[in-house]
Coordinates of C-alpha atoms and ligand atoms in Angstrom, one line a residue:
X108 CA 0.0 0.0 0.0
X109 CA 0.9 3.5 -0.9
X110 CA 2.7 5.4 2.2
X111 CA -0.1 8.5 3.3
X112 CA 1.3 11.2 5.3
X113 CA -2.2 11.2 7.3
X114 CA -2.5 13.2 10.7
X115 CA -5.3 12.4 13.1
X116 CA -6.6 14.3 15.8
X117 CA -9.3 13.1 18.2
X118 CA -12.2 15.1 20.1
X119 CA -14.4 13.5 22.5
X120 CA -17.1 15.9 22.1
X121 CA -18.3 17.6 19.1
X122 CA -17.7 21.0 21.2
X123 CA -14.2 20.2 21.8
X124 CA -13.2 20.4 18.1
X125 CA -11.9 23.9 17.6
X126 CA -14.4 26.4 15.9
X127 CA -11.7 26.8 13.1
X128 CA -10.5 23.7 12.3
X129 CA -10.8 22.7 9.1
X130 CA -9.8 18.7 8.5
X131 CA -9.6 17.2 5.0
X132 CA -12.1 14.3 6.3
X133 CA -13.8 13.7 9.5
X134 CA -15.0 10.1 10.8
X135 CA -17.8 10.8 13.3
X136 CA -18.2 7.8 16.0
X137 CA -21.2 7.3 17.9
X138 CA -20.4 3.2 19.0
X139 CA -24.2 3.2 21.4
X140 CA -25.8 3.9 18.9
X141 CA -26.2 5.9 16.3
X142 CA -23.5 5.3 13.9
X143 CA -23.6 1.3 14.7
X144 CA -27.1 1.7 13.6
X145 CA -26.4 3.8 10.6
X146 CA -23.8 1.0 9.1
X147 CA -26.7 -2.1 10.0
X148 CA -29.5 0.3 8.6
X149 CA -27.3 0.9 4.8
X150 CA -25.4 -2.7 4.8
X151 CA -29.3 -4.0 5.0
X152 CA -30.3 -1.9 1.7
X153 CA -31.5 1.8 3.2
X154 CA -31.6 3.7 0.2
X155 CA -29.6 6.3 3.1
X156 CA -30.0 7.8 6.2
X157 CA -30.7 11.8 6.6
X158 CA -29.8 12.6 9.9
X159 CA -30.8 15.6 11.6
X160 CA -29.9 17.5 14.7
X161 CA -33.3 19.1 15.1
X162 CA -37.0 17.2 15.4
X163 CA -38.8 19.9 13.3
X164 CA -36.5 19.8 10.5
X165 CA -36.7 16.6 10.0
X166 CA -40.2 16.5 10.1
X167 CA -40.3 18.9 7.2
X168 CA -37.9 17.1 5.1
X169 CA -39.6 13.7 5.9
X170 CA -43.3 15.0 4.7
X171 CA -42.4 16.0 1.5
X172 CA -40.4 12.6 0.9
X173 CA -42.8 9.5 -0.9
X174 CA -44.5 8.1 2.5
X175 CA -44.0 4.4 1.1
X176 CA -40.2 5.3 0.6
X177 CA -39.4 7.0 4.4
X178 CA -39.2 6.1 7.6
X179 CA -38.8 8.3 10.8
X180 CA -36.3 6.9 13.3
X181 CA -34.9 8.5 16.7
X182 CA -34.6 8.7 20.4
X183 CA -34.2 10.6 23.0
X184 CA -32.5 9.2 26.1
X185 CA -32.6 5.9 24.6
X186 CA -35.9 5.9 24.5
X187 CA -38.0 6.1 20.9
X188 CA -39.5 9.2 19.7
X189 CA -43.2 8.8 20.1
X190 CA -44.9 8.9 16.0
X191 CA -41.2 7.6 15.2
X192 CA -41.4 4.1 13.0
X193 CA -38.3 2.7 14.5
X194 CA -35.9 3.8 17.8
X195 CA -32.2 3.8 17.3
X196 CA -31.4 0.2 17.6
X197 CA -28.7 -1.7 14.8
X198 CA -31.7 -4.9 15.9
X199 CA -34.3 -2.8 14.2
X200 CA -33.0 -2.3 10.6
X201 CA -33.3 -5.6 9.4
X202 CA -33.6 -5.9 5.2
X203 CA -37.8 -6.2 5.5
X204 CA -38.2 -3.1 7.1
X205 CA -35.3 -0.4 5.4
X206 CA -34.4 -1.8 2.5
X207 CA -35.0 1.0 -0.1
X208 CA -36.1 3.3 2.3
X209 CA -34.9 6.6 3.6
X210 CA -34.3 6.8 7.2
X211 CA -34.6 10.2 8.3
X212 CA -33.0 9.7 11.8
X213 CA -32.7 11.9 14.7
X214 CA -31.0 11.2 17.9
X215 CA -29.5 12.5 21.6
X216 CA -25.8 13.2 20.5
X217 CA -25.3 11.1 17.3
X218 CA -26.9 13.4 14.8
X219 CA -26.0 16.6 16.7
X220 CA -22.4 15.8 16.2
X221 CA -22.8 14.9 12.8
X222 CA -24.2 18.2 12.4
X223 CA -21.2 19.8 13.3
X224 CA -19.1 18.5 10.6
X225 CA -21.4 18.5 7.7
X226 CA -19.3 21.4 6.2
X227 CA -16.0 19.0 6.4
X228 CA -15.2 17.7 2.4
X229 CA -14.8 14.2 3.4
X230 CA -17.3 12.8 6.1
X231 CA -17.8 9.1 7.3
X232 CA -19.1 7.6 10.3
X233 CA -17.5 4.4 12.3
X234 CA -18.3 2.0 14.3
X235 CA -16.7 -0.6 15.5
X236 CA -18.5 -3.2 13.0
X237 CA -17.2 -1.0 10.2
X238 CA -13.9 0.0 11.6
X239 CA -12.2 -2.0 8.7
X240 CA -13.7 -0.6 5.6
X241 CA -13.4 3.1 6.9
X242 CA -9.7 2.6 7.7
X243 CA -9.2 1.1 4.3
X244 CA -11.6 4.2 2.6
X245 CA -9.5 6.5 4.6
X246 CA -6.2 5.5 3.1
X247 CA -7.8 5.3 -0.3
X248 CA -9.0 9.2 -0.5
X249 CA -5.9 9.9 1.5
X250 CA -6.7 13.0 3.7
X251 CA -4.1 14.9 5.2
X252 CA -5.7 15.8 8.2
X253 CA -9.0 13.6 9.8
X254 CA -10.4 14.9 12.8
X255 CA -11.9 11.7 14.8
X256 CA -14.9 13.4 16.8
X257 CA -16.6 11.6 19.3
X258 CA -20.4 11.9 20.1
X259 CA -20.8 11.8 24.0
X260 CA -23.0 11.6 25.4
X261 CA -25.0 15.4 26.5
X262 CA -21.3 17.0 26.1
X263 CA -19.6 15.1 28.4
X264 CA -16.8 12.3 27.5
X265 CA -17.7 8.5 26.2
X266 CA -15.7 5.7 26.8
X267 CA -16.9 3.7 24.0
X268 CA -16.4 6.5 21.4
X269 CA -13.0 6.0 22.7
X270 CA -12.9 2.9 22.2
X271 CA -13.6 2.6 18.3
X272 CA -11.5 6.0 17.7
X273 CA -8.8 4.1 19.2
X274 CA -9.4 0.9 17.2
X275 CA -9.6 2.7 14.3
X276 CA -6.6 4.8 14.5
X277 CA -4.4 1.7 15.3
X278 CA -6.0 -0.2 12.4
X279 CA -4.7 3.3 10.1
X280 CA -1.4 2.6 11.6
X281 CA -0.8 -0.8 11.1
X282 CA -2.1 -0.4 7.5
X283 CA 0.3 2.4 6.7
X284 CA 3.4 3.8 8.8
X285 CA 2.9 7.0 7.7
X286 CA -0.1 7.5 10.0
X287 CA 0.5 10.0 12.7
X288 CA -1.3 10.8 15.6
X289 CA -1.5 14.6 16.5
X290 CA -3.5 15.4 19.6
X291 CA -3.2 13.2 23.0
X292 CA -6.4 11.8 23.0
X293 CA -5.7 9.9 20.2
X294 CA -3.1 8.4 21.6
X295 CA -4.8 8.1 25.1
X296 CA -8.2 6.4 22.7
X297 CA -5.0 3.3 21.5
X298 CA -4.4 2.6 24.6
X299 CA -7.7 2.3 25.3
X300 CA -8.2 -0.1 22.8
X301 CA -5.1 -1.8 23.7
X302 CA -6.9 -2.3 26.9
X303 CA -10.0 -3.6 25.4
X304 CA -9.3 -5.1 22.2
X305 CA -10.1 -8.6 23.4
X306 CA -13.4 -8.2 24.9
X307 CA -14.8 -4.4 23.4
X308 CA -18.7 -5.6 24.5
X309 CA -17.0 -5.2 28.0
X310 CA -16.3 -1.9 27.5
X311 CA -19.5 -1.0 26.3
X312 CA -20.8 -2.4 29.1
X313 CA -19.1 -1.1 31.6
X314 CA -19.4 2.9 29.6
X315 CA -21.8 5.1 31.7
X316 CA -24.4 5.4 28.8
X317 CA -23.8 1.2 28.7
X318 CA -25.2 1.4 32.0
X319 CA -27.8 3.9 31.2
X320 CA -29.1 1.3 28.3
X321 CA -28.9 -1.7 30.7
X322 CA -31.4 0.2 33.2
X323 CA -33.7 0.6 30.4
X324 CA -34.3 -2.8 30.0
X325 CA -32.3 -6.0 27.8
X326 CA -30.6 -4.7 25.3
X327 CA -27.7 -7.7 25.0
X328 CA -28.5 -8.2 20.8
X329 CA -28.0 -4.2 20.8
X330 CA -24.9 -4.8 22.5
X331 CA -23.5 -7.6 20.2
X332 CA -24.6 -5.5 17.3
X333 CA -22.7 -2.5 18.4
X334 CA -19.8 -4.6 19.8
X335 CA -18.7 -7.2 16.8
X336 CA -15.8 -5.8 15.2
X337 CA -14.9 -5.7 11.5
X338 CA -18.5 -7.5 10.3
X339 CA -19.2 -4.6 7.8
X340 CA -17.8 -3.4 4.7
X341 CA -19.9 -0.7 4.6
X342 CA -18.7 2.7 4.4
X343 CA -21.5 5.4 5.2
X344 CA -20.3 9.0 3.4
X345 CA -22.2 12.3 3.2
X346 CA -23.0 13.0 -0.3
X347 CA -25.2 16.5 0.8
X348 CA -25.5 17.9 3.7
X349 CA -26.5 15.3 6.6
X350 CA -26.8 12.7 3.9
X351 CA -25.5 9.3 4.2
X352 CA -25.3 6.8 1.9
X353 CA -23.3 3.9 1.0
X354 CA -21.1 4.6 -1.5
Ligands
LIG43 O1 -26.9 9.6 21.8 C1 -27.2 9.1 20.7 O2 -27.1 9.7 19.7 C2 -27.8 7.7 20.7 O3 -27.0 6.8 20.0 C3 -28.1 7.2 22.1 S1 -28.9 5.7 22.2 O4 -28.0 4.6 22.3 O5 -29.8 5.5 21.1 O6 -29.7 5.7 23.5

């Protein structure tokens, strides 16, 4: 493989990204659940997912989209929107009900950070059931600068966004030497997945918003879902503005 002199920085938070940075790609991670549930949802034949930061404009966009060709999917807390077709589960998208359907999506931190990175050239979403395909898409369109941005969870830090930023940025490394890392939290999110490479359901067990799920009732197929590593080749990329779509 070609050597690509590739920097990558890492924010926890959407917030934490500077208000002037301006990365050649960002990879926005959101492991419970959103972006697990984005790969399932266009792997199992969504036409693509339109994700949104706020209920009312989605509900525009969605009414003027063919009923039999749309479906409304979100939570909030975990819990699905009331009038919403579907929560935010990776369980839920199964072929029957997406395939050829638009899933316009809205969710507690997911969306919202995907929101602030739509202006970004290049931008993907990971998980960790992708994490292979986006490493190898990365190196293909070769970026000079990728800004990793964690969702959290309400603004605060999540361990399992950690997690897959740091199983993705190892995978970039051990694909191409050339990979640097160029903020500590990258390097702190490796050694998280050093930590955690052998059992990552652990970790998303053991994350507070892991927890959070777990009080809400059984959610152990979410967590397998969200959990297996490198089952994907999907590779979910904007193509206009809060777009996503399998290409
Ligand atoms: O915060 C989010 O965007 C969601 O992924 C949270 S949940 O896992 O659906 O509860």
């Amino acid at each position: 493989m070609m050597s690509v002199a590739m920097k990558i920085c890492y924010f926890h938070v959407p917030a934490q990204m500077p208000a002037d940075a301006s990365p050649d790609a960002a990879v926005v991670i959101d492991v419970l659940r959103a972006t697990t549930t984005i790969a399932w949802a266009l792997h199992h034949g969504a036409e693509a997912v339109q994700a949104f930061a706020d209920l009312d404009d989605l509900r525009a966009a969605a009414e003027v989209w063919p009923a039999d060709r749309r479906l409304l999917l979100g939570e909030r807390g975990g819990q699905t929107l009331a009038g919403f077709d579907l929560g935010n589960s990776p369980v839920a998208v199964v072929p029957s009900t997406v395939a050829g359907k638009r899933l316009f999506m809205s969710t507690t931190n997911g969306t919202r950070a995907l929101d602030r990175v739509r202006q970004v050239p290049l931008l993907v979403t990971a998980a960790l059931p992708n994490r292979e395909a986006v490493a190898q898409r990365l190196l293909q369109e070769s970026p000079e600068t990728v800004a990793i941005v964690g969702s959290g969870w309400e603004g605060t830090y999540s361990l399992e966004d950690s997690l897959a930023a740091g199983a993705l940025t190892t995978r970039l490394q051990d694909l191409n030497g050339a990979v640097t890392v160029a903020n500590d939290e990258a390097t702190a999110a490796m050694a998280l997945w050093q930590q955690w490479r052998h059992d990552p359901e652990a970790c998303l067990r053991k994350a507070s918003h892991g927890q959070r799920l777990i009080q809400l009732g059984d959610h152990d197929d979410d967590f397998r879902f969200c959990a297996g590593l490198d089952q994907l080749s999907v590779v979910p990329m904007q193509q206009s503005p809060g777009v996503l779509q399998a290409i």
